Amino acid sequence: MENIIRNVNTIDVLARSPREYQQDQTTTPPESLGSPDVPGLERKRPTMILVVLILYALCAIAFTPRMISLFDEASGIAGKFAIGLFILQTHIFWLYGGFFAAQAVFSSLSRSKVNITPRVLAGPRVAILYTTMHDFQEKAVLSCINQRYENCHTFILDDSKNEDAKQVVDEFAQRYPDDVTVVRRTDRVGYKAGNVNNALENHVHGYDYFALADADSIFPPYFIAELLPYFANDPRVGFVQGGFEPDPNPSSSYSRDLGLQIKSMWKVFAPARNRYGSVIFLGHGGIIRYDVWKEIGGFPPLISEDLGLSHRARRLGYRGRFVPQVKSFEEFPETYTAFRKQQRRYVQGICQYIHYDLWPYLKSSNVPWFEKVDTLLTCGGLLMPLFFLSFIVLYSVVMPFLFGVHNLFAISVGETEVLFPIFLLSERFFDLGLALDYFVITGFCTLAPTLGGFWLMAQHPVRGVRTIWLAAAPYMSLLVMSSVAIIGYLLFRTATFTATGDRTAGKKTAAPAASNRSRFRLKEDDVALLLELSLGVVLAVMCIATLNIVLFSFAVAILLAPFLSRVRWNHWLMRPFLYLPFLALLTGLSIGAVTLVQKSLDLPSGVPW
């Protein structure tokens, strides 16, 4: 056991300060989880969602009448349809801008109320379920074994089909026969949910709670000891979700460059959910009551099984607690391909959840109205790529053709003058309804989802700026792939669960003939690749035709997607292009801001766009 402790001491030191180590004497007695020092469940309040709706209403009241006047500029069905769609999309920007901004503000207020709770080193039996499929990580399982809580045992739920991957797991289990139990099944029915349900139904007996760990999850030694007290004093608590930190020892340059983003989500947007929204179990890094899992009927057979379980528990009257100060470590996907796979699973998972499980949740009388609104906005947020891509095409391609001034732009190359057509929205279009105040507020709402990035840059001035600068390319490149995944699910109602770290997923294996229903899903990558190349070229041409530098940033990012999947992230030829999307975006937004100020003050612009 000394070897196990030595392997995770680095993580332990990073997770806790020396002062916190001196608090061990505050550990609760082993006889009970109850403690007067453990804060009870906070009363849920609709304040945050009310603020979101009020902000949206103010924007709608202030700008909608002016935007409706744009219909006077439209002629024909196509023009009026484009204006109507543009107004609808702008309303969605206002709604989500207020939503992300309110989450950031209320999370900031909630962080000041965080309490450090005592530890319980013994008590009810806890099973730690470590899930893996061709992505076993020894350091992660060692962190599960090393828990400084007496009554816990680690189960390795191995869904691997590859014999080499199984052998790695078996060899590890042979070295620690008293500390781990390997659980396998004969099929993969039900995705990860089926794997966990099979273990709990057939192999994990006599346990009061179970913790879930993904293949890359690293638990600090007191993880179980510090989360368990949050079940005390209130039988309504069905699960407790911890926070996350990036693995300090990433395995690749990709995860090292982008892993810092893990911090922003759990610092900027999540803490407000305890009091003002819907707390969701995130599939790992938390503890669930066994009796609640059983009452629900197990994890639902969905890709987003964690979301399904959270909301089914809520429908029965149970609540979750988010405890951000008790953190586990996880690694950002180690390659762009793994990251792309992860994001596609998120999108398909939310589509599947909306299809099968959302309506019963919305009908439940046990769920307050504002939690339902929070859930709707959160689910819709994961479908934003399709909406945002359609907005880019509408505003940057369609509207310049329908409502633009068509001119010729000349570039002199030596003694030769090259002419090409440009399409710019007319001044009349801006004067009717889109003045400075509109652009300032709508621009802020559009950028509100990136507030986590601004927090990163404030907390880590050097590394944070570099992370956000590099992150622009991979995130912007996902627009087409995510849109294809959404449309594919809408058409064929099929979804595929692929483990993010599965190292065999890209290898070709013999497979039975696909049905007509699943062929689109099997060719989804090819469809996305074709669209990325074609749309990227179209946007690149249109960024010249409309003199739109911001559009150029999206064109470059989308065109990079096929190459990011095939070329090493840190390849010297790729590196300069990774910085280009953010540079173009920043340049375009800066020029646009200056131009708007000049227009509002009636100053001469001197800039054609």
Coordinates of C-alpha atoms in Angstrom, one line a residue:
M1 CA 0.0 0.0 0.0
E2 CA 3.0 2.3 0.5
N3 CA 3.6 2.2 -3.2
I4 CA 0.0 3.2 -4.0
I5 CA 0.2 6.2 -1.6
R6 CA 3.5 7.3 -3.1
N7 CA 2.0 7.3 -6.6
V8 CA -0.8 9.7 -5.8
N9 CA 0.9 12.0 -3.3
T10 CA 1.7 14.6 -6.0
I11 CA -2.0 14.9 -6.8
D12 CA -2.8 15.1 -3.0
V13 CA -0.5 18.0 -2.5
L14 CA -2.0 19.8 -5.5
A15 CA -5.5 19.2 -4.2
R16 CA -5.0 20.5 -0.6
S17 CA -3.0 23.1 1.1
P18 CA -0.8 22.4 4.2
R19 CA -3.4 24.2 6.4
E20 CA -6.1 21.8 5.2
Y21 CA -3.9 18.8 6.2
Q22 CA -3.9 20.1 9.7
Q23 CA -7.7 19.9 9.9
D24 CA -7.7 16.1 10.1
Q25 CA -8.7 16.3 13.8
T26 CA -12.1 17.7 12.7
T27 CA -13.0 14.3 11.1
T28 CA -16.4 13.1 12.0
P29 CA -16.7 10.0 14.2
P30 CA -17.0 6.7 12.2
E31 CA -20.3 5.9 13.8
S32 CA -22.3 8.6 11.9
L33 CA -22.1 10.8 8.9
G34 CA -24.1 13.4 10.7
S35 CA -22.3 16.6 11.7
P36 CA -23.5 20.1 12.8
D37 CA -20.7 21.5 10.6
V38 CA -22.1 20.1 7.4
P39 CA -24.4 22.7 5.8
G40 CA -27.9 21.6 4.9
L41 CA -29.5 21.9 1.5
E42 CA -30.2 25.4 0.5
R43 CA -33.7 26.5 -0.4
K44 CA -34.0 26.7 -4.1
R45 CA -34.8 30.2 -5.4
P46 CA -35.9 31.4 -8.9
T47 CA -33.8 34.6 -8.7
M48 CA -31.2 33.7 -11.4
I49 CA -33.8 32.6 -14.0
L50 CA -36.0 35.6 -13.3
V51 CA -33.0 37.8 -14.0
V52 CA -32.3 36.0 -17.2
L53 CA -36.0 36.4 -18.3
I54 CA -36.0 40.1 -17.3
L55 CA -32.8 40.9 -19.2
Y56 CA -34.2 39.1 -22.3
A57 CA -37.5 41.0 -22.0
L58 CA -35.7 44.3 -21.8
C59 CA -33.7 43.6 -24.9
A60 CA -36.8 42.4 -26.8
I61 CA -38.8 45.5 -25.8
A62 CA -36.0 47.9 -26.7
F63 CA -34.9 46.4 -30.1
T64 CA -37.7 44.3 -31.6
P65 CA -39.8 47.3 -32.9
R66 CA -36.7 48.7 -34.6
M67 CA -35.8 45.3 -36.1
I68 CA -39.3 44.8 -37.4
S69 CA -38.9 47.9 -39.4
L70 CA -36.3 46.0 -41.4
F71 CA -39.1 44.2 -43.2
D72 CA -39.6 47.4 -45.2
E73 CA -36.3 46.7 -46.8
A74 CA -37.3 43.2 -47.8
S75 CA -38.9 42.3 -51.1
G76 CA -40.3 38.9 -51.9
I77 CA -40.7 35.8 -49.7
A78 CA -37.0 35.1 -49.5
G79 CA -36.1 38.5 -48.2
K80 CA -38.9 38.6 -45.6
F81 CA -38.0 35.0 -44.5
A82 CA -34.4 36.0 -44.1
I83 CA -35.3 39.1 -41.9
G84 CA -37.7 37.0 -39.8
L85 CA -35.0 34.3 -39.2
F86 CA -32.5 37.0 -38.4
I87 CA -34.8 38.5 -35.8
L88 CA -35.5 35.1 -34.3
Q89 CA -31.8 34.3 -34.1
T90 CA -31.0 37.6 -32.4
H91 CA -33.6 36.9 -29.8
I92 CA -31.9 33.6 -29.0
F93 CA -28.6 35.5 -28.6
W94 CA -30.2 37.8 -26.1
L95 CA -31.7 34.9 -24.1
Y96 CA -28.5 32.9 -23.9
G97 CA -26.3 36.0 -23.3
G98 CA -28.4 36.8 -20.2
F99 CA -28.3 33.1 -19.2
F100 CA -24.5 32.8 -19.3
A101 CA -23.9 36.2 -17.8
A102 CA -26.4 35.4 -14.9
Q103 CA -24.7 32.1 -14.3
A104 CA -21.3 33.8 -14.0
V105 CA -22.6 36.4 -11.6
F106 CA -24.6 34.1 -9.4
S107 CA -21.8 31.5 -9.3
S108 CA -19.5 34.3 -8.1
L109 CA -21.9 35.1 -5.3
S110 CA -22.3 31.4 -4.5
R111 CA -18.5 30.7 -4.3
S112 CA -18.2 33.1 -1.3
K113 CA -20.6 30.8 0.7
V114 CA -18.6 27.6 0.2
N115 CA -17.8 25.8 3.4
I116 CA -15.0 23.4 4.1
T117 CA -16.6 20.4 5.8
P118 CA -15.1 17.7 8.1
R119 CA -14.0 14.4 6.8
V120 CA -15.4 11.0 7.8
L121 CA -12.8 8.3 7.6
A122 CA -15.1 5.3 8.2
G123 CA -18.8 4.6 8.0
P124 CA -21.2 3.2 5.4
R125 CA -19.7 0.9 2.7
V126 CA -18.8 2.7 -0.5
A127 CA -18.1 1.0 -3.9
I128 CA -15.8 2.8 -6.3
L129 CA -16.8 1.9 -9.9
Y130 CA -14.0 2.6 -12.3
T131 CA -15.2 2.4 -15.9
T132 CA -12.9 1.6 -18.8
M133 CA -13.0 0.5 -22.4
H134 CA -9.6 0.2 -24.1
D135 CA -8.4 3.2 -22.0
F136 CA -7.3 1.8 -18.7
Q137 CA -5.0 4.2 -16.7
E138 CA -3.1 2.7 -13.8
K139 CA -2.6 6.0 -12.0
A140 CA -6.3 6.6 -12.0
V141 CA -7.1 3.2 -10.4
L142 CA -4.4 3.6 -7.9
S143 CA -6.0 6.9 -6.8
C144 CA -9.3 4.9 -6.2
I145 CA -7.5 2.2 -4.2
N146 CA -5.7 4.8 -2.1
Q147 CA -8.8 6.4 -0.6
R148 CA -8.3 7.1 3.1
Y149 CA -11.7 5.8 3.9
E150 CA -11.9 2.4 5.6
N151 CA -15.0 0.9 4.1
C152 CA -14.6 1.2 0.4
H153 CA -13.6 -1.2 -2.4
T154 CA -12.7 -0.6 -6.1
F155 CA -14.5 -2.4 -8.9
I156 CA -13.0 -2.2 -12.4
L157 CA -15.8 -2.3 -14.9
D158 CA -14.0 -3.4 -18.0
D159 CA -16.0 -3.2 -21.3
S160 CA -12.9 -3.8 -23.4
K161 CA -13.2 -6.2 -26.3
N162 CA -9.5 -6.1 -27.2
E163 CA -7.6 -9.0 -25.6
D164 CA -4.5 -6.8 -25.1
A165 CA -6.5 -4.2 -23.2
K166 CA -8.1 -6.9 -21.1
Q167 CA -4.7 -8.4 -20.2
V168 CA -3.4 -5.0 -18.9
V169 CA -6.4 -4.9 -16.6
D170 CA -6.0 -8.5 -15.4
E171 CA -2.3 -8.0 -14.7
F172 CA -3.0 -5.0 -12.6
A173 CA -5.8 -6.8 -10.7
Q174 CA -3.3 -9.7 -10.0
R175 CA -1.0 -7.2 -8.3
Y176 CA -3.7 -5.9 -6.0
P177 CA -6.1 -8.9 -5.4
D178 CA -7.4 -7.5 -2.1
D179 CA -8.1 -4.0 -3.4
V180 CA -9.9 -4.5 -6.8
T181 CA -12.5 -6.7 -8.4
V182 CA -12.7 -6.9 -12.2
V183 CA -16.3 -7.0 -13.6
R184 CA -17.0 -7.8 -17.3
R185 CA -20.1 -8.6 -19.2
T186 CA -20.8 -10.6 -22.4
D187 CA -22.3 -7.6 -24.3
R188 CA -22.3 -3.8 -24.4
V189 CA -26.0 -3.2 -24.3
G190 CA -26.9 0.1 -22.8
Y191 CA -23.6 1.9 -23.3
K192 CA -21.9 3.0 -20.1
A193 CA -25.2 2.9 -18.3
G194 CA -25.5 -0.8 -19.0
N195 CA -22.0 -1.4 -17.8
V196 CA -22.7 0.3 -14.4
N197 CA -26.2 -1.3 -14.0
N198 CA -24.8 -4.7 -14.7
A199 CA -22.1 -4.3 -12.0
L200 CA -24.6 -2.9 -9.4
E201 CA -27.2 -5.6 -10.1
N202 CA -24.9 -8.6 -10.2
H203 CA -21.6 -7.9 -8.5
V204 CA -21.8 -5.0 -6.1
H205 CA -23.7 -6.1 -3.1
G206 CA -24.0 -4.7 0.5
Y207 CA -22.9 -1.2 -0.3
D208 CA -24.8 2.0 0.7
Y209 CA -23.2 4.3 -1.8
F210 CA -21.1 4.1 -4.9
A211 CA -18.7 6.6 -6.5
L212 CA -18.1 6.7 -10.3
A213 CA -14.7 7.2 -11.9
D214 CA -14.0 7.6 -15.6
A215 CA -10.9 6.0 -17.1
D216 CA -8.9 9.2 -16.5
S217 CA -10.4 10.2 -13.1
I218 CA -7.9 10.7 -10.4
F219 CA -9.3 11.0 -6.9
P220 CA -7.4 12.8 -4.1
P221 CA -6.9 10.5 -1.0
Y222 CA -9.7 12.2 0.9
F223 CA -12.2 12.4 -2.0
I224 CA -14.7 9.9 -0.5
A225 CA -14.1 11.1 3.0
E226 CA -15.0 14.7 2.1
L227 CA -18.0 14.0 -0.1
L228 CA -19.9 11.6 2.2
P229 CA -20.7 14.2 4.9
Y230 CA -22.9 16.0 2.4
F231 CA -25.4 13.2 2.5
A232 CA -25.8 13.9 6.2
N233 CA -28.8 15.6 7.8
D234 CA -31.1 15.5 4.8
P235 CA -32.7 12.4 3.2
R236 CA -33.5 14.4 0.1
V237 CA -29.9 14.3 -1.1
G238 CA -29.7 11.6 -3.8
F239 CA -26.2 12.3 -5.1
V240 CA -23.2 14.6 -4.5
Q241 CA -21.1 15.9 -7.3
G242 CA -17.6 17.1 -6.8
G243 CA -15.6 19.7 -8.8
F244 CA -12.9 19.1 -11.3
E245 CA -9.3 20.2 -12.0
P246 CA -7.1 19.4 -15.0
D247 CA -4.6 16.6 -14.5
P248 CA -1.3 18.3 -13.6
N249 CA 0.6 15.6 -15.6
P250 CA -1.1 15.5 -19.0
S251 CA -0.1 12.8 -21.4
S252 CA -0.1 14.9 -24.6
S253 CA 0.7 18.4 -25.9
Y254 CA -3.0 18.8 -26.9
S255 CA -4.3 18.2 -23.3
R256 CA -1.4 20.3 -21.9
D257 CA -2.3 23.3 -24.1
L258 CA -6.0 23.2 -23.6
G259 CA -6.6 21.4 -20.3
L260 CA -6.8 24.6 -18.3
Q261 CA -10.3 25.1 -19.7
I262 CA -11.6 22.5 -17.3
K263 CA -11.2 25.0 -14.5
S264 CA -13.4 27.7 -16.1
M265 CA -16.6 25.6 -16.4
W266 CA -16.7 24.6 -12.7
K267 CA -15.6 28.0 -11.4
V268 CA -17.6 30.3 -13.6
F269 CA -20.9 28.5 -14.4
A270 CA -21.6 25.6 -12.2
P271 CA -21.7 26.8 -8.5
A272 CA -24.9 28.8 -9.0
R273 CA -26.9 25.5 -9.6
N274 CA -27.1 24.5 -5.9
R275 CA -29.4 27.3 -5.1
Y276 CA -30.7 28.7 -8.4
G277 CA -30.8 25.9 -10.9
S278 CA -30.7 22.2 -11.7
V279 CA -27.8 20.2 -10.3
I280 CA -26.7 17.4 -12.6
F281 CA -24.6 14.4 -11.8
L282 CA -21.8 14.4 -14.4
G283 CA -21.2 10.7 -14.8
H284 CA -18.0 10.7 -12.7
G285 CA -16.3 12.5 -9.8
G286 CA -19.3 12.1 -7.5
I287 CA -21.2 9.7 -5.2
I288 CA -24.7 8.3 -5.5
R289 CA -26.9 6.6 -2.9
Y290 CA -27.5 2.9 -3.8
D291 CA -31.1 3.0 -2.7
V292 CA -31.8 6.0 -4.9
W293 CA -30.3 4.3 -7.9
K294 CA -32.4 1.3 -7.2
E295 CA -35.6 3.3 -6.7
I296 CA -35.1 5.0 -10.0
G297 CA -34.6 1.7 -11.7
G298 CA -31.0 2.1 -12.6
F299 CA -29.2 4.4 -15.1
P300 CA -31.4 4.9 -18.1
P301 CA -30.0 3.3 -21.3
L302 CA -29.0 6.7 -22.8
I303 CA -25.7 8.1 -23.9
S304 CA -26.2 10.9 -21.4
E305 CA -27.1 8.4 -18.7
D306 CA -25.9 10.9 -16.0
L307 CA -28.3 13.6 -17.1
G308 CA -31.1 11.0 -17.3
L309 CA -30.4 9.7 -13.8
S310 CA -30.2 13.2 -12.3
H311 CA -33.6 14.2 -13.6
R312 CA -35.3 10.9 -12.8
A313 CA -34.1 11.3 -9.2
R314 CA -35.4 14.9 -9.2
R315 CA -38.8 13.7 -10.4
L316 CA -38.9 11.4 -7.4
G317 CA -38.2 14.4 -5.0
Y318 CA -34.4 13.9 -4.6
R319 CA -31.8 16.6 -5.1
G320 CA -28.2 16.7 -6.0
R321 CA -25.5 18.8 -4.4
F322 CA -22.5 20.3 -6.1
V323 CA -19.5 20.6 -3.9
P324 CA -16.8 22.5 -6.0
Q325 CA -14.2 22.5 -3.2
V326 CA -13.9 18.7 -3.2
K327 CA -12.1 18.1 -6.6
S328 CA -11.0 15.2 -8.6
F329 CA -8.6 15.4 -11.5
E330 CA -9.3 14.6 -15.1
E331 CA -7.4 14.9 -18.3
F332 CA -8.5 17.0 -21.3
P333 CA -8.8 14.7 -24.3
E334 CA -5.3 13.8 -25.4
T335 CA -5.9 14.4 -29.2
Y336 CA -8.1 16.5 -31.4
T337 CA -9.7 13.3 -32.6
A338 CA -10.6 12.3 -29.1
F339 CA -11.9 15.8 -28.4
R340 CA -14.0 15.7 -31.5
K341 CA -15.4 12.3 -30.5
Q342 CA -16.2 13.6 -27.0
Q343 CA -18.1 16.6 -28.3
R344 CA -20.1 14.5 -30.8
R345 CA -21.1 12.2 -28.0
Y346 CA -22.3 15.2 -26.0
V347 CA -24.4 16.5 -28.8
Q348 CA -25.9 13.2 -29.7
G349 CA -26.5 12.4 -26.0
I350 CA -28.5 15.6 -25.5
C351 CA -30.6 14.9 -28.6
Q352 CA -31.3 11.4 -27.3
Y353 CA -32.2 12.8 -23.8
I354 CA -34.6 15.4 -25.3
H355 CA -36.2 12.7 -27.4
Y356 CA -36.8 10.2 -24.7
D357 CA -36.6 11.8 -21.2
L358 CA -37.2 15.5 -21.3
W359 CA -41.0 15.6 -21.4
P360 CA -41.6 13.5 -18.3
Y361 CA -39.2 15.8 -16.4
L362 CA -41.0 18.9 -17.6
K363 CA -44.4 17.4 -16.5
S364 CA -43.2 16.5 -13.0
S365 CA -44.8 18.4 -10.2
N366 CA -41.7 17.8 -8.0
V367 CA -39.5 20.0 -10.2
P368 CA -39.8 23.8 -9.7
W369 CA -40.5 25.8 -12.9
F370 CA -37.2 27.6 -12.8
E371 CA -35.3 24.4 -12.7
K372 CA -37.2 23.3 -15.8
V373 CA -36.2 26.5 -17.5
D374 CA -32.6 26.1 -16.5
T375 CA -32.7 22.5 -17.9
L376 CA -34.2 23.7 -21.2
L377 CA -31.6 26.4 -21.6
T378 CA -28.8 24.0 -20.7
C379 CA -30.0 21.4 -23.2
G380 CA -30.5 24.0 -25.9
G381 CA -26.9 25.3 -25.3
L382 CA -25.5 22.0 -26.5
L383 CA -27.5 22.4 -29.7
M384 CA -26.1 25.9 -30.3
P385 CA -23.5 24.8 -33.0
L386 CA -26.3 24.2 -35.5
F387 CA -28.0 27.5 -34.6
F388 CA -24.7 29.5 -34.7
L389 CA -23.6 27.9 -38.0
S390 CA -27.0 28.9 -39.6
F391 CA -26.5 32.4 -38.3
I392 CA -23.1 32.7 -39.9
V393 CA -24.4 31.6 -43.2
L394 CA -27.5 33.9 -43.0
Y395 CA -25.7 37.0 -41.8
S396 CA -22.5 36.7 -43.7
V397 CA -23.6 35.0 -46.9
V398 CA -27.4 35.3 -47.6
M399 CA -28.1 38.8 -46.2
P400 CA -25.2 40.6 -48.1
F401 CA -26.7 39.2 -51.3
L402 CA -30.3 40.1 -50.5
F403 CA -29.7 43.5 -48.8
G404 CA -26.2 44.5 -49.8
V405 CA -24.7 47.1 -52.0
H406 CA -22.8 45.4 -54.9
N407 CA -19.6 47.1 -56.0
L408 CA -16.3 46.3 -57.5
F409 CA -13.2 46.2 -55.4
A410 CA -9.8 46.8 -57.1
I411 CA -6.5 45.4 -56.1
S412 CA -3.3 46.5 -57.9
V413 CA -0.8 43.7 -58.5
G414 CA 2.2 45.3 -60.2
E415 CA 0.8 47.0 -63.3
T416 CA -2.3 44.8 -63.3
E417 CA -5.5 45.8 -61.6
V418 CA -7.7 42.9 -60.4
L419 CA -11.4 43.6 -59.9
F420 CA -13.7 41.4 -57.9
P421 CA -17.3 42.0 -56.6
I422 CA -18.0 42.9 -53.0
F423 CA -21.3 42.8 -51.2
L424 CA -21.8 45.1 -48.2
L425 CA -24.9 45.7 -46.2
S426 CA -26.3 49.1 -47.1
E427 CA -26.1 52.0 -44.7
R428 CA -29.9 52.1 -44.9
F429 CA -30.1 48.6 -43.4
F430 CA -28.0 49.8 -40.4
D431 CA -29.8 53.1 -39.9
L432 CA -33.2 51.4 -39.7
G433 CA -32.7 49.3 -36.7
L434 CA -29.1 48.2 -36.0
A435 CA -27.5 51.1 -34.2
L436 CA -24.6 51.2 -31.7
D437 CA -26.6 50.1 -28.6
Y438 CA -28.0 47.1 -30.5
F439 CA -24.5 45.9 -31.6
V440 CA -23.0 46.5 -28.1
I441 CA -25.6 44.5 -26.3
T442 CA -26.0 41.8 -29.0
G443 CA -22.2 41.5 -29.3
F444 CA -21.9 41.0 -25.5
C445 CA -24.6 38.3 -25.6
T446 CA -22.9 36.6 -28.5
L447 CA -19.6 36.5 -26.5
A448 CA -21.2 35.6 -23.1
P449 CA -20.4 31.9 -23.4
T450 CA -16.7 32.8 -23.5
L451 CA -16.9 34.4 -20.0
G452 CA -15.1 31.4 -18.7
G453 CA -12.2 32.2 -21.0
F454 CA -12.0 35.8 -19.7
W455 CA -11.9 34.3 -16.1
L456 CA -9.0 32.1 -17.2
M457 CA -7.1 35.0 -18.6
A458 CA -7.6 37.0 -15.4
Q459 CA -6.6 34.1 -13.1
H460 CA -3.7 32.8 -15.3
P461 CA -2.5 35.8 -17.4
V462 CA 0.1 34.0 -19.4
R463 CA -1.1 30.4 -19.6
G464 CA -4.7 31.5 -19.8
V465 CA -4.2 33.8 -22.7
R466 CA -2.3 31.1 -24.6
T467 CA -5.0 28.5 -23.8
I468 CA -7.8 30.7 -25.1
W469 CA -5.7 31.7 -28.1
L470 CA -5.1 28.1 -29.1
A471 CA -8.6 26.8 -28.2
A472 CA -10.4 29.0 -30.8
A473 CA -9.3 26.8 -33.7
P474 CA -10.5 23.4 -32.4
Y475 CA -13.8 24.8 -30.9
M476 CA -14.7 26.8 -33.9
S477 CA -13.9 23.8 -36.1
L478 CA -16.6 21.7 -34.5
L479 CA -19.5 23.7 -35.9
V480 CA -20.0 21.5 -38.9
M481 CA -19.4 18.2 -37.2
S482 CA -21.8 19.1 -34.4
S483 CA -24.4 20.3 -36.8
V484 CA -24.2 17.0 -38.8
A485 CA -24.6 15.0 -35.6
I486 CA -27.7 17.0 -34.7
I487 CA -29.3 16.6 -38.1
G488 CA -28.3 12.9 -38.2
Y489 CA -30.1 12.3 -35.0
L490 CA -33.2 14.2 -36.1
L491 CA -33.3 12.1 -39.3
F492 CA -32.5 8.7 -38.0
R493 CA -32.9 8.7 -34.2
T494 CA -29.7 6.8 -33.7
A495 CA -26.8 7.7 -31.4
T496 CA -23.4 6.0 -30.8
F497 CA -21.5 5.8 -27.5
T498 CA -17.7 5.9 -28.0
A499 CA -15.4 6.2 -25.1
T500 CA -13.3 9.4 -25.5
G501 CA -10.0 7.6 -24.7
D502 CA -10.8 4.4 -26.6
R503 CA -7.6 3.9 -28.5
T504 CA -9.1 1.2 -30.8
A505 CA -12.0 3.3 -32.0
G506 CA -10.2 4.4 -35.2
K507 CA -9.2 0.9 -36.2
K508 CA -11.2 -0.9 -38.9
T509 CA -12.8 -4.1 -37.8
A510 CA -15.1 -6.5 -39.6
A511 CA -18.8 -5.5 -39.1
P512 CA -22.1 -6.8 -40.2
A513 CA -23.9 -5.0 -43.1
A514 CA -25.5 -1.8 -41.9
S515 CA -29.2 -1.2 -42.1
N516 CA -30.6 1.8 -44.1
R517 CA -31.4 3.5 -40.8
S518 CA -27.8 3.4 -39.6
R519 CA -25.9 4.1 -42.9
F520 CA -25.9 7.9 -42.4
R521 CA -24.5 7.4 -38.9
L522 CA -21.7 5.1 -40.2
K523 CA -20.8 7.7 -42.8
E524 CA -21.2 10.7 -40.6
D525 CA -17.5 11.5 -40.5
D526 CA -17.4 11.5 -44.3
V527 CA -20.4 13.8 -44.5
A528 CA -18.8 16.2 -42.0
L529 CA -15.5 16.1 -43.8
L530 CA -17.1 17.0 -47.2
L531 CA -19.1 19.8 -45.7
E532 CA -16.1 21.2 -43.8
L533 CA -14.0 21.4 -46.9
S534 CA -16.8 22.9 -49.1
L535 CA -18.2 25.3 -46.5
G536 CA -14.8 26.4 -45.5
V537 CA -14.0 27.3 -49.1
V538 CA -17.3 29.1 -49.4
L539 CA -16.8 31.1 -46.3
A540 CA -13.2 32.0 -47.3
V541 CA -14.5 33.4 -50.6
M542 CA -17.3 35.3 -48.9
C543 CA -15.0 36.8 -46.3
I544 CA -13.2 38.5 -49.3
A545 CA -16.5 39.3 -51.1
T546 CA -17.9 40.9 -47.9
L547 CA -14.6 42.2 -46.5
N548 CA -15.5 40.3 -43.3
I549 CA -12.4 39.5 -41.2
V550 CA -14.5 37.7 -38.5
L551 CA -15.8 35.3 -41.2
F552 CA -12.3 34.6 -42.2
S553 CA -11.6 33.2 -38.7
F554 CA -14.4 30.7 -39.0
A555 CA -13.3 29.8 -42.6
V556 CA -9.8 29.0 -41.4
A557 CA -11.0 27.0 -38.3
I558 CA -13.5 24.9 -40.4
L559 CA -10.9 24.2 -43.0
L560 CA -8.4 23.1 -40.3
A561 CA -10.8 20.4 -39.0
P562 CA -9.8 17.7 -41.5
F563 CA -6.1 18.4 -41.0
L564 CA -6.3 18.5 -37.2
S565 CA -7.6 14.9 -37.3
R566 CA -4.6 13.8 -39.3
V567 CA -1.7 16.0 -38.4
R568 CA 0.0 16.1 -34.9
W569 CA -1.2 19.0 -32.8
N570 CA 2.3 20.3 -32.2
H571 CA 3.6 19.8 -35.8
W572 CA 5.6 22.8 -36.8
L573 CA 3.6 23.2 -40.0
M574 CA 0.3 23.2 -38.2
R575 CA 1.3 25.6 -35.3
P576 CA 1.0 28.9 -37.1
F577 CA -2.5 28.1 -38.4
L578 CA -3.7 27.3 -34.9
Y579 CA -3.2 30.9 -33.8
L580 CA -4.8 32.3 -37.0
P581 CA -8.5 32.0 -36.1
F582 CA -8.3 33.8 -32.8
L583 CA -6.1 36.5 -34.4
A584 CA -8.5 37.1 -37.2
L585 CA -11.5 37.0 -34.8
L586 CA -9.8 39.6 -32.5
T587 CA -8.8 41.8 -35.4
G588 CA -12.3 41.7 -37.0
L589 CA -14.1 42.5 -33.7
S590 CA -11.7 45.3 -33.0
I591 CA -12.2 46.9 -36.5
G592 CA -15.9 46.4 -36.2
A593 CA -16.0 48.1 -32.8
V594 CA -14.0 51.1 -34.1
T595 CA -16.2 51.4 -37.2
L596 CA -19.4 51.3 -35.1
V597 CA -18.1 54.1 -32.8
Q598 CA -17.2 56.1 -35.9
K599 CA -20.7 55.7 -37.3
S600 CA -22.4 56.6 -34.1
L601 CA -20.3 59.8 -33.8
D602 CA -20.6 60.6 -37.5
L603 CA -16.8 60.5 -37.8
P604 CA -15.2 59.7 -41.2
S605 CA -14.4 56.0 -41.3
G606 CA -11.8 55.6 -44.0
V607 CA -12.4 51.9 -43.8
P608 CA -14.5 50.3 -46.6
W609 CA -16.3 47.9 -44.2

